[in-house]
CSV table of C-alpha atoms and ligand atoms in Angstrom, one decimal:
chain,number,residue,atom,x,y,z
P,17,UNK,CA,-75.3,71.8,34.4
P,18,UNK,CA,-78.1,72.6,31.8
P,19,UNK,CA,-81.3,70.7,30.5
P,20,UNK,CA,-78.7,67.0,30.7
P,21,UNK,CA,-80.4,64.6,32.4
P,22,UNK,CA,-78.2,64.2,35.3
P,23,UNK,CA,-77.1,61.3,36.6
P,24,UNK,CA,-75.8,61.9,40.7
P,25,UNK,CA,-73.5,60.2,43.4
P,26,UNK,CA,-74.0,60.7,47.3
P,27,UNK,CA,-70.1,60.6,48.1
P,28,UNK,CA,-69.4,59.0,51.4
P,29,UNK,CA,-66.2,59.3,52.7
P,30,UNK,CA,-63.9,58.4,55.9
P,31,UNK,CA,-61.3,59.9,57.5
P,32,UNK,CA,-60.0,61.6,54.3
P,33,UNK,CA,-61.0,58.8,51.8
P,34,UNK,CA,-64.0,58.2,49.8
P,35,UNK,CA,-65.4,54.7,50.2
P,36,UNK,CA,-65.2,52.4,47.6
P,37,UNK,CA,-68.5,52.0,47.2
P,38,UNK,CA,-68.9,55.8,45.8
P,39,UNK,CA,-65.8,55.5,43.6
P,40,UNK,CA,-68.1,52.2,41.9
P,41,UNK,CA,-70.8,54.1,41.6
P,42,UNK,CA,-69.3,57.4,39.9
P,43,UNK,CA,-67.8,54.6,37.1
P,44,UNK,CA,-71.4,53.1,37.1
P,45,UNK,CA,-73.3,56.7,36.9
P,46,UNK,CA,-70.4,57.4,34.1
P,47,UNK,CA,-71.5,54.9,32.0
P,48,UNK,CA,-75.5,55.5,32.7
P,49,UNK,CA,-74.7,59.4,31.9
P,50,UNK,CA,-72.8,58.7,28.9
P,51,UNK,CA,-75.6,56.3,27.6
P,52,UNK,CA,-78.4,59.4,28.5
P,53,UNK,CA,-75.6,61.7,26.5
P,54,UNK,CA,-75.8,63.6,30.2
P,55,UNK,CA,-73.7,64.2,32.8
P,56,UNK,CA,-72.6,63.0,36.4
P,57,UNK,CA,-72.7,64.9,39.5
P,58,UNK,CA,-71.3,64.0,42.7
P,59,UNK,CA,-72.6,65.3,46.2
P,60,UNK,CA,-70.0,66.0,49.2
P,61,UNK,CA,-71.1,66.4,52.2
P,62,UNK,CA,-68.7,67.1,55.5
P,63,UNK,CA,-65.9,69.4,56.7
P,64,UNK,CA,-62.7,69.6,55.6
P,65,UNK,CA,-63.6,67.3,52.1
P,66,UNK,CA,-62.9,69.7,49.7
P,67,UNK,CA,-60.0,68.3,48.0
P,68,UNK,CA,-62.1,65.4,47.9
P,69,UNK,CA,-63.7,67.0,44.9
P,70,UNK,CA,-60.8,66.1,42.5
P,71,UNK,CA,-61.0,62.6,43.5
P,72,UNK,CA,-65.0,62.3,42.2
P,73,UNK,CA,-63.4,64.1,39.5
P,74,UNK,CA,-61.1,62.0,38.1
P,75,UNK,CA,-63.7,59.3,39.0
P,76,UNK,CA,-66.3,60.5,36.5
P,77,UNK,CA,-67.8,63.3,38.0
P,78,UNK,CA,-68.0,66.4,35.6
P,79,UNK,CA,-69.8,68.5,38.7
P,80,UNK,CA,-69.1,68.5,42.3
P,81,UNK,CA,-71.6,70.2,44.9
P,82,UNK,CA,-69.3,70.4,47.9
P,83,UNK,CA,-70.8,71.5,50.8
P,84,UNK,CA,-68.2,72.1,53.9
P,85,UNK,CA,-69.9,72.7,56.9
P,86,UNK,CA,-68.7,71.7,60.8
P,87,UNK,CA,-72.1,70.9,61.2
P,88,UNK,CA,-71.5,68.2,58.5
P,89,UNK,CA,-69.2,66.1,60.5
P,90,UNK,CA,-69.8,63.2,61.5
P,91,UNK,CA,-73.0,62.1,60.0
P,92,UNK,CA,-75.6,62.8,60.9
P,93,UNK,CA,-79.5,62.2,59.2
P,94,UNK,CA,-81.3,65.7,59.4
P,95,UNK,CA,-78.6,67.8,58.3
P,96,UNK,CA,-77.5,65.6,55.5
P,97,UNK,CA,-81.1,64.8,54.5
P,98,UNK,CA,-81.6,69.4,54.5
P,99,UNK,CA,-78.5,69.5,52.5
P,100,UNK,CA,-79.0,66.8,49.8
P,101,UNK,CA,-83.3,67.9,49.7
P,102,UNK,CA,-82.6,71.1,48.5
P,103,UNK,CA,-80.1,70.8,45.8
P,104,UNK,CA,-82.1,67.7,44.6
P,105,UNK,CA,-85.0,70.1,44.6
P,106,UNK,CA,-83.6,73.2,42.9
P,107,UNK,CA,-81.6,70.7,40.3
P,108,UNK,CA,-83.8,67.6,39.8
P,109,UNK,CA,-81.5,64.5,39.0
P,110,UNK,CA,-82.7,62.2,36.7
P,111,UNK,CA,-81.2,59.7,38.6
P,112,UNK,CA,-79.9,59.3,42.5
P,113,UNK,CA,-77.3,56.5,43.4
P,114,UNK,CA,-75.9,55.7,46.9
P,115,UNK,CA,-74.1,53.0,48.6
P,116,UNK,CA,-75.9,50.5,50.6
P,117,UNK,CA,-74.3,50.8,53.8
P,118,UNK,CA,-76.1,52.2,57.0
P,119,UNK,CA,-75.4,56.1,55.7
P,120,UNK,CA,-76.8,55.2,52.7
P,121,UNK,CA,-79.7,53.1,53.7
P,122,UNK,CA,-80.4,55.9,56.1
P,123,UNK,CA,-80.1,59.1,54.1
P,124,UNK,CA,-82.0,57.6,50.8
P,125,UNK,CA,-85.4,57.1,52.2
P,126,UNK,CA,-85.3,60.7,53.5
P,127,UNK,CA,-84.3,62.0,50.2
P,128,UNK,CA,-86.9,59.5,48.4
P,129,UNK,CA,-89.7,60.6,50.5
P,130,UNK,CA,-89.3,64.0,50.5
P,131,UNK,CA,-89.3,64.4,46.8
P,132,UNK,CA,-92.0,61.9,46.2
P,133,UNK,CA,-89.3,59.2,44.1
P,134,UNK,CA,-89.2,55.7,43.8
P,135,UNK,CA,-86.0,54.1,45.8
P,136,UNK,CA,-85.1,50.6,45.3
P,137,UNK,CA,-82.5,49.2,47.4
P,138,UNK,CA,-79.6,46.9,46.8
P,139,UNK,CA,-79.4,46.7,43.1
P,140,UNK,CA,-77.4,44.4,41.8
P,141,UNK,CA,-77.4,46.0,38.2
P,142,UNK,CA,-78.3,48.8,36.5
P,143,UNK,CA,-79.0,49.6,33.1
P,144,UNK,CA,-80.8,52.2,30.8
P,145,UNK,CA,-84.2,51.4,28.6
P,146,UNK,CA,-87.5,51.5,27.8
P,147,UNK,CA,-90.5,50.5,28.8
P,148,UNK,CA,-93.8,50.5,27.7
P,149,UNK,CA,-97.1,50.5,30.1
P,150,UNK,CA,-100.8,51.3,29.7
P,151,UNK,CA,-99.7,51.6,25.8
P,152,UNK,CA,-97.8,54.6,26.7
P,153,UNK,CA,-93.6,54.2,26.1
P,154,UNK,CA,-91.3,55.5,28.7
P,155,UNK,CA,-87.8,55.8,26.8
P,156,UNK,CA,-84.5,55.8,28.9
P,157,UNK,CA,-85.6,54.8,32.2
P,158,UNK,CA,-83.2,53.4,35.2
P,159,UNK,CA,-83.9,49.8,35.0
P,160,UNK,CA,-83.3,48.8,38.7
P,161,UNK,CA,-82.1,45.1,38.9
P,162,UNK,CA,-82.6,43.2,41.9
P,163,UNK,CA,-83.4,39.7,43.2
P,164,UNK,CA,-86.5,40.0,44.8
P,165,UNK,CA,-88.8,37.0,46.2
P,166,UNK,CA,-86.8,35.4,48.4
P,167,UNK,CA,-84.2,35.3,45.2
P,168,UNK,CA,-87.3,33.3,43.3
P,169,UNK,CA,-87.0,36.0,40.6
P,170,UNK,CA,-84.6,38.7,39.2
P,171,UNK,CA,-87.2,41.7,39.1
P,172,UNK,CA,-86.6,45.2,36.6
P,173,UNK,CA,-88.0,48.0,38.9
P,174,UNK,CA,-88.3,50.9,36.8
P,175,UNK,CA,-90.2,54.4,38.1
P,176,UNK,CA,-91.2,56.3,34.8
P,177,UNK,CA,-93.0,59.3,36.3
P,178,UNK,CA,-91.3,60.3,39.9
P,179,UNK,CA,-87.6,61.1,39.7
P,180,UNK,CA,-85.1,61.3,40.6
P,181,UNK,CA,-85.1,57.4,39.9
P,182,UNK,CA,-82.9,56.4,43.0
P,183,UNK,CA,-81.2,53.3,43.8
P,184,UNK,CA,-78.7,51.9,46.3
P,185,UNK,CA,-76.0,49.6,45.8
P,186,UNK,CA,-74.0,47.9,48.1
P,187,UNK,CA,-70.0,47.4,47.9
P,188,UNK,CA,-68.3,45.4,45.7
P,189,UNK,CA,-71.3,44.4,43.2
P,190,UNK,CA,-70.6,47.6,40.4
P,191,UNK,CA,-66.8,47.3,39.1
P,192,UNK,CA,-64.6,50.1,40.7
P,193,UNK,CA,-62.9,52.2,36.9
P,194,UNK,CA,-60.1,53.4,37.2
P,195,UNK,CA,-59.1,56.8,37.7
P,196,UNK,CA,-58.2,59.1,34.7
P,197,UNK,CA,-56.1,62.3,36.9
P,198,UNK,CA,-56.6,64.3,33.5
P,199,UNK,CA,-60.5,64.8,33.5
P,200,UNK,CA,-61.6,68.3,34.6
P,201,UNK,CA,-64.5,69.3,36.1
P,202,UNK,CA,-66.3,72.0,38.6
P,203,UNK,CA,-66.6,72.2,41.8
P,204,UNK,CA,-70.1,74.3,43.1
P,205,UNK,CA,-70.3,75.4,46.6
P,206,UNK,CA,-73.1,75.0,48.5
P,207,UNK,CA,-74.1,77.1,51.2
P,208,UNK,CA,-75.7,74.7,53.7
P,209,UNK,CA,-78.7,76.8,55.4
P,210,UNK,CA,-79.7,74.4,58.7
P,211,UNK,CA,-83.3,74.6,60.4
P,212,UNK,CA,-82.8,74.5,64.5
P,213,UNK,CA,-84.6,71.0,64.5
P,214,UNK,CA,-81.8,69.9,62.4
P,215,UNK,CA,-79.1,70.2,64.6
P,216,UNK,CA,-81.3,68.9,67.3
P,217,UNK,CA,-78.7,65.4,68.0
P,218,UNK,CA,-75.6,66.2,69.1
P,219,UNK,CA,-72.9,63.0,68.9
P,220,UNK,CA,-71.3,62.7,72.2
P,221,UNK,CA,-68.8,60.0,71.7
P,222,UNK,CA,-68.5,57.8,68.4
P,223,UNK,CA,-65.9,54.2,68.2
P,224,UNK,CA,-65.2,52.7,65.1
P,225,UNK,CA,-65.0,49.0,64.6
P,226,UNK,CA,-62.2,48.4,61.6
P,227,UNK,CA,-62.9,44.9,60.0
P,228,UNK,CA,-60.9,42.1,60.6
P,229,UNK,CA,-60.9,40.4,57.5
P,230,UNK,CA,-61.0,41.8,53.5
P,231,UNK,CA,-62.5,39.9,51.4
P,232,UNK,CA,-62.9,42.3,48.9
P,233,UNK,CA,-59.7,42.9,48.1
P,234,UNK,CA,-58.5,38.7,48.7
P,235,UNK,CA,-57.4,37.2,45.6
P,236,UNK,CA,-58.2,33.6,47.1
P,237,UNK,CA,-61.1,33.4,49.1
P,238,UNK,CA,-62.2,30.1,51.1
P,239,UNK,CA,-66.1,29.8,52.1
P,240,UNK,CA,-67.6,27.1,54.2
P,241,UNK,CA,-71.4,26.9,54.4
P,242,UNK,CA,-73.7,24.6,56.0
P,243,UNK,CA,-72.4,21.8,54.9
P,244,UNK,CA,-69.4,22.5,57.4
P,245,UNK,CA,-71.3,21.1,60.3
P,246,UNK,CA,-69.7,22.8,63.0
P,247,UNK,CA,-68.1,25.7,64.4
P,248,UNK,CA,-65.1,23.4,65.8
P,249,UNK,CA,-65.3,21.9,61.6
P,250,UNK,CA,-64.9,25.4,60.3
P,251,UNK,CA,-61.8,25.3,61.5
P,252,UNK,CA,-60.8,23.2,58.4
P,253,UNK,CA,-61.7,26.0,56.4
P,254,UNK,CA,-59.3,28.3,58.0
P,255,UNK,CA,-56.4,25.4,57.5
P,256,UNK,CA,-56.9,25.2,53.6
P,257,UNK,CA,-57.3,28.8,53.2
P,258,UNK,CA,-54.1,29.3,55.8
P,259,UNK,CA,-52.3,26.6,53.1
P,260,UNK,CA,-53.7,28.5,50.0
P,261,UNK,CA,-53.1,32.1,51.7
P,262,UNK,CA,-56.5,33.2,51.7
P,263,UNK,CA,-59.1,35.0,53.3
P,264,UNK,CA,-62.2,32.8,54.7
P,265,UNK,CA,-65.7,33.4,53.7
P,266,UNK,CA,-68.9,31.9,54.5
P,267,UNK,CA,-72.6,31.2,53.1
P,268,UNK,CA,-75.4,32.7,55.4
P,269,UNK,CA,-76.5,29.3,56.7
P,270,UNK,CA,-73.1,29.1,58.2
P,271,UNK,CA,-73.0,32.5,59.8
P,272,UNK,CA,-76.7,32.1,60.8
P,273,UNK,CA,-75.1,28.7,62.6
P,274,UNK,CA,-72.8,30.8,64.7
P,275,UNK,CA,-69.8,28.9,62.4
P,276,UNK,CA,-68.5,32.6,62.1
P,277,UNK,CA,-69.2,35.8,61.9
P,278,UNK,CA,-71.2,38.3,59.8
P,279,UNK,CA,-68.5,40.0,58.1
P,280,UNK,CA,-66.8,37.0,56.5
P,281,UNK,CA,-70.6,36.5,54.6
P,282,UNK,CA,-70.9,36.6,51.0
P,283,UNK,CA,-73.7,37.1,49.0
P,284,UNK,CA,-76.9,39.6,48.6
P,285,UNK,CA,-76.4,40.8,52.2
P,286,UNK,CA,-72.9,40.2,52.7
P,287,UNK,CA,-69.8,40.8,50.7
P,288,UNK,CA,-69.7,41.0,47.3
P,289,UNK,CA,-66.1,39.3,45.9
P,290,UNK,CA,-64.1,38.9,42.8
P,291,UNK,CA,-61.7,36.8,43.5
P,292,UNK,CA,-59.3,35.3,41.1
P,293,UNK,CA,-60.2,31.2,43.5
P,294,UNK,CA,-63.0,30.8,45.2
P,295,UNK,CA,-63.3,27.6,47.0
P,296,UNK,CA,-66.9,26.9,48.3
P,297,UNK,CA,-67.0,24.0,50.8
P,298,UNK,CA,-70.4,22.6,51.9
P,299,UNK,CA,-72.0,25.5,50.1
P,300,UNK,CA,-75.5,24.5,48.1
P,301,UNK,CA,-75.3,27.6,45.6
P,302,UNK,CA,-78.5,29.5,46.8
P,303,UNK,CA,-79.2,32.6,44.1
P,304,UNK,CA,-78.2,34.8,47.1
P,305,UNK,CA,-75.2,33.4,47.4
P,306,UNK,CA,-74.2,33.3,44.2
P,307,UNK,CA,-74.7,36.8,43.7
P,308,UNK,CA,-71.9,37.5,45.5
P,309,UNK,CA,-69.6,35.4,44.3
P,310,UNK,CA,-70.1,34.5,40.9
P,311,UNK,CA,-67.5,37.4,38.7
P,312,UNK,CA,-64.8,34.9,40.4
P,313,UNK,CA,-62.2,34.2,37.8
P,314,UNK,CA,-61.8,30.4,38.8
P,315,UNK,CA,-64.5,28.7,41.5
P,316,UNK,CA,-63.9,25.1,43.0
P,317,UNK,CA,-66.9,23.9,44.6
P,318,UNK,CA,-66.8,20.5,47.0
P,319,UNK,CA,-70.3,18.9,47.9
P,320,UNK,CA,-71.5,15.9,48.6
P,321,UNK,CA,-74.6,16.2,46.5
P,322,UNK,CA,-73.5,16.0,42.6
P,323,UNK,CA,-76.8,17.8,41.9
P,324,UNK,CA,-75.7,20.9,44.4
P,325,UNK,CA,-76.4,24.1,42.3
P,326,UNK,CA,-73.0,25.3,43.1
P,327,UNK,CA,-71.6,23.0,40.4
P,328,UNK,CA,-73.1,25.0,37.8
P,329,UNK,CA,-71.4,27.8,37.8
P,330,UNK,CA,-68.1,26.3,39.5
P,331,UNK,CA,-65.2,25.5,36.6
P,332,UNK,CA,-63.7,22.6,38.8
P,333,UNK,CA,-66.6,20.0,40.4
P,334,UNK,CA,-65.3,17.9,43.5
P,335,UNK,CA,-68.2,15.5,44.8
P,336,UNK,CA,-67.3,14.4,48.3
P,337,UNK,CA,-68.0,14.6,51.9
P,338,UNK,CA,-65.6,17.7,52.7
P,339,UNK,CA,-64.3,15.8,56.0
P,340,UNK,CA,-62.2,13.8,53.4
P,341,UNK,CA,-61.1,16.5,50.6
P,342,UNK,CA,-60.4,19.3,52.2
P,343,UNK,CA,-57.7,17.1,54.1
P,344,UNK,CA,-56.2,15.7,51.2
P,345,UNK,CA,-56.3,19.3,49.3
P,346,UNK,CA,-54.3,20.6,52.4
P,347,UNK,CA,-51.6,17.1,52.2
P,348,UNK,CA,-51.4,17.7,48.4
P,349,UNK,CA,-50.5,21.4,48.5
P,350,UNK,CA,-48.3,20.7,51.4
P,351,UNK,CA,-46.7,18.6,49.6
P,352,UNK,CA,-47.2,15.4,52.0
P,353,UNK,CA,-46.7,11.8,50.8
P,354,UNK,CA,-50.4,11.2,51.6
G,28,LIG,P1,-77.4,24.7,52.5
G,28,LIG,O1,-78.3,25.3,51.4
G,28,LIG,O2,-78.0,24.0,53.7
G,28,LIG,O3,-76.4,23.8,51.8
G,28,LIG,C1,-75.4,23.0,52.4
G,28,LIG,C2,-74.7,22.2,51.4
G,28,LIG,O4,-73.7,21.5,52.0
G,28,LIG,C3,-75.6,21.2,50.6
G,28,LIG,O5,-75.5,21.5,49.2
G,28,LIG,C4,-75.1,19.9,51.0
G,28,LIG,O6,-75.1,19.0,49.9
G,28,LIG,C5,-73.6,20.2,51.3
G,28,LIG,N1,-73.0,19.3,52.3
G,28,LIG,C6,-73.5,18.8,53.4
G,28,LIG,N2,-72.7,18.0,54.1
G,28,LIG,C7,-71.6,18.0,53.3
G,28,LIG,C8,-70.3,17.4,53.4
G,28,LIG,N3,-70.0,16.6,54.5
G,28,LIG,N4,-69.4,17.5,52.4
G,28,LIG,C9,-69.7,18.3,51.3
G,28,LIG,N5,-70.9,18.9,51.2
G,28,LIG,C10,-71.8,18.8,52.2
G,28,LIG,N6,-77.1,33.3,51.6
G,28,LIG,C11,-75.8,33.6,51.4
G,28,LIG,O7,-74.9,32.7,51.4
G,28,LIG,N7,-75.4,34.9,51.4
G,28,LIG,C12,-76.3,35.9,51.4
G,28,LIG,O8,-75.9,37.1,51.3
G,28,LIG,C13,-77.6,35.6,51.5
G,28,LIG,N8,-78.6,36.6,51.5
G,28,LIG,C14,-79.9,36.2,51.5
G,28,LIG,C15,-80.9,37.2,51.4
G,28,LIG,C16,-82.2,36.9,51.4
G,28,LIG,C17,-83.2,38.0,51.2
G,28,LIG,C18,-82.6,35.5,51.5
G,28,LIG,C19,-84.0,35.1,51.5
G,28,LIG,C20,-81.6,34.5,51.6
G,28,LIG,C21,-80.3,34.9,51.6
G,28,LIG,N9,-79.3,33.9,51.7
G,28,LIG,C22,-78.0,34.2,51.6
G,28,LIG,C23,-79.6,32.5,52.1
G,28,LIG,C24,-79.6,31.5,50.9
G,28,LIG,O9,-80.9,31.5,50.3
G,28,LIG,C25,-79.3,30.1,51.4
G,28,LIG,O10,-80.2,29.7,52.4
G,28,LIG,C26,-77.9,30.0,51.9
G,28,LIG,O11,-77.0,30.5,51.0
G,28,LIG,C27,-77.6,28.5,52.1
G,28,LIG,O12,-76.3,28.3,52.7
G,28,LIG,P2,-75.6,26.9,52.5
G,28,LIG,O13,-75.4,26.7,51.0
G,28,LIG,O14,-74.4,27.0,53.3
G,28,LIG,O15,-76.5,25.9,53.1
């Protein structure tokens, strides 16, 4: 790898298939590594992933650390955190991305704390610059973009003197590249070498709970929020998203209201959608909410207060108490006389 700064990837992977969210973040570290003139590594950790290697490849990685251990498999924190300590020791990253998801969440603090780095979770960009401080300038950092406040304000966390400069990202919010099967690269084995404490939790039994709706990969996305009323109500947002063929999403207010559940959420801590209609129903346009939704080729937005935030970003405004449009929407594209 040489004196590059390098920019690295935790890969996390499934039955025989990395996760989305690492593919984003290998065409995210691409473009920071490219941008540092440096390169991108990718870590994988498990059993039986090495063919996996070609596929971070092709992604953007020009290095794979694979390290293929039954002790890797399934997850779990001690010997992942061993593993991914000591090569981020011996080969100091300039930079550490991860997905947001409960591995990632769980693995990056170890990592961050062991090596004394900044971590800054859930960005929803980053970007490479400078920054000046105590009249010293710090050129090339990570800027690590988040909302942060409550949403109140966007903040630029940058860490100029720890590193690696680490950050988690959650699904959906970097754009997935596609793949380019001609790129080349190498693949480095690592020799996991596992302390007895390590392996101290065994997994007995493990189930699996497969989602029951994508939103992330719907084209036409319905979301009720609040404004909905009532779980019986949100059943108005399943009839205009059955008539449209969609997928129904909701704000957090509606999900904290037991309308639905969790996984149909979009925003900061739910899903993060680029659908090519998004219709939001009885949804204010909170910052957090927005966030999630907002690369959406084409958003209709239906409130009853013209002053709802929604409207600003939405390309078609309908002010009205949903009770009465979402009916009419449904007769229209029906096709009904009413
Ligand atoms: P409200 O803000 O209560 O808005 C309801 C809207 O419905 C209003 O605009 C009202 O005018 C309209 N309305 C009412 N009755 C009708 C009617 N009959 N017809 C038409 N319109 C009507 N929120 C998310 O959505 N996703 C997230 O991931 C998320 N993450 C968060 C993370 C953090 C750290 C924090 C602090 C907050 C987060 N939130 C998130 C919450 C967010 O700030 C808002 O509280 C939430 O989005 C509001 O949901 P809502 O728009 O459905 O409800």
């Amino acid at each position: 790898m040489g004196e590059c700064r390098e920019v690295w990837v935790f890969i996390e992977h499934q039955d025989g298939r990395i996760a989305d969210v690492s593919l984003e973040l290998l065409t995210k570290a691409r473009e920071l590594a490219d941008r540092l003139q440096g390169a991108v590594a990718a870590l994988l950790l498990g059993h039986g992933v090495a063919e996996l290697a070609e596929i971070a490849i092709h992604h953007g990685a020009d290095v794979v650390f694979v390290a293929d251990h039954p002790e890797l498999t399934p997850y779990r924190t001690l010997p992942y955190a061993r593993v991914a300590i000591e090569l981020v020791r011996e080969y100091k990253p300039y930079i550490l991305l991860l997905g947001a998801t409960p591995v990632g969440r769980d693995l990056a603090p170890r990592i961050a704390s062991a090596c004394w780095a900044g971590l800054t979770a859930d960005c929803t960009a980053l970007q490479i610059g400078d920054v000046q401080r105590s009249g010293e300038t710090y050129t090339e950092l990570l800027y690590q973009i988040r909302p942060a406040f409550g949403g109140n304000v966007i903040a630029t966390i940058v860490n100029p003197e720890m590193h690696p400069q680490m950050a988690t990202v959650r699904e959906g919010v970097m754009q997935l590249g596609a793949p380019d099967p001609t790129r080349s690269g190498e693949v480095l084995t690592v020799e996991p070498q596992f302390e007895e404490g390590d392996l101290a939790l065994q997994v007995v039994d493990r189930s699996l709970r497969l989602p029951t709706c994508d939103l992330k990969g719907a084209s036409v996305i319905v979301a009720g929020g609040a404004g909905v009323g009532s779980k019986e109500n949100f059943g108005l947002i399943y009839d205009l998203a059955e008539v449209l063929g969609g997928e129904v999403a909701a704000s957090r207010a509606a999900v904290d209201a037991g309308f639905v559940s969790h996984e149909h959420q979009v925003g900061q801590t739910g899903t993060t959608v680029r659908p090519r209609l998004y219709v939001a129903c009885g949804i204010s346009g909170a910052v957090q909410h927005r966030a999630g939704m907002d690369q959406s080729s084409k958003i209709i937005a239906i409130n009853s207060d013209p002053n709802a935030p929604i409207f600003q970003i939405a390309h078609y405004k309908i002010v009205g108490d949903l009770n009465e449009v979402i009916p009419a929407m449904i007769d229209a594209l029906r096709g009904s006389p009413e």
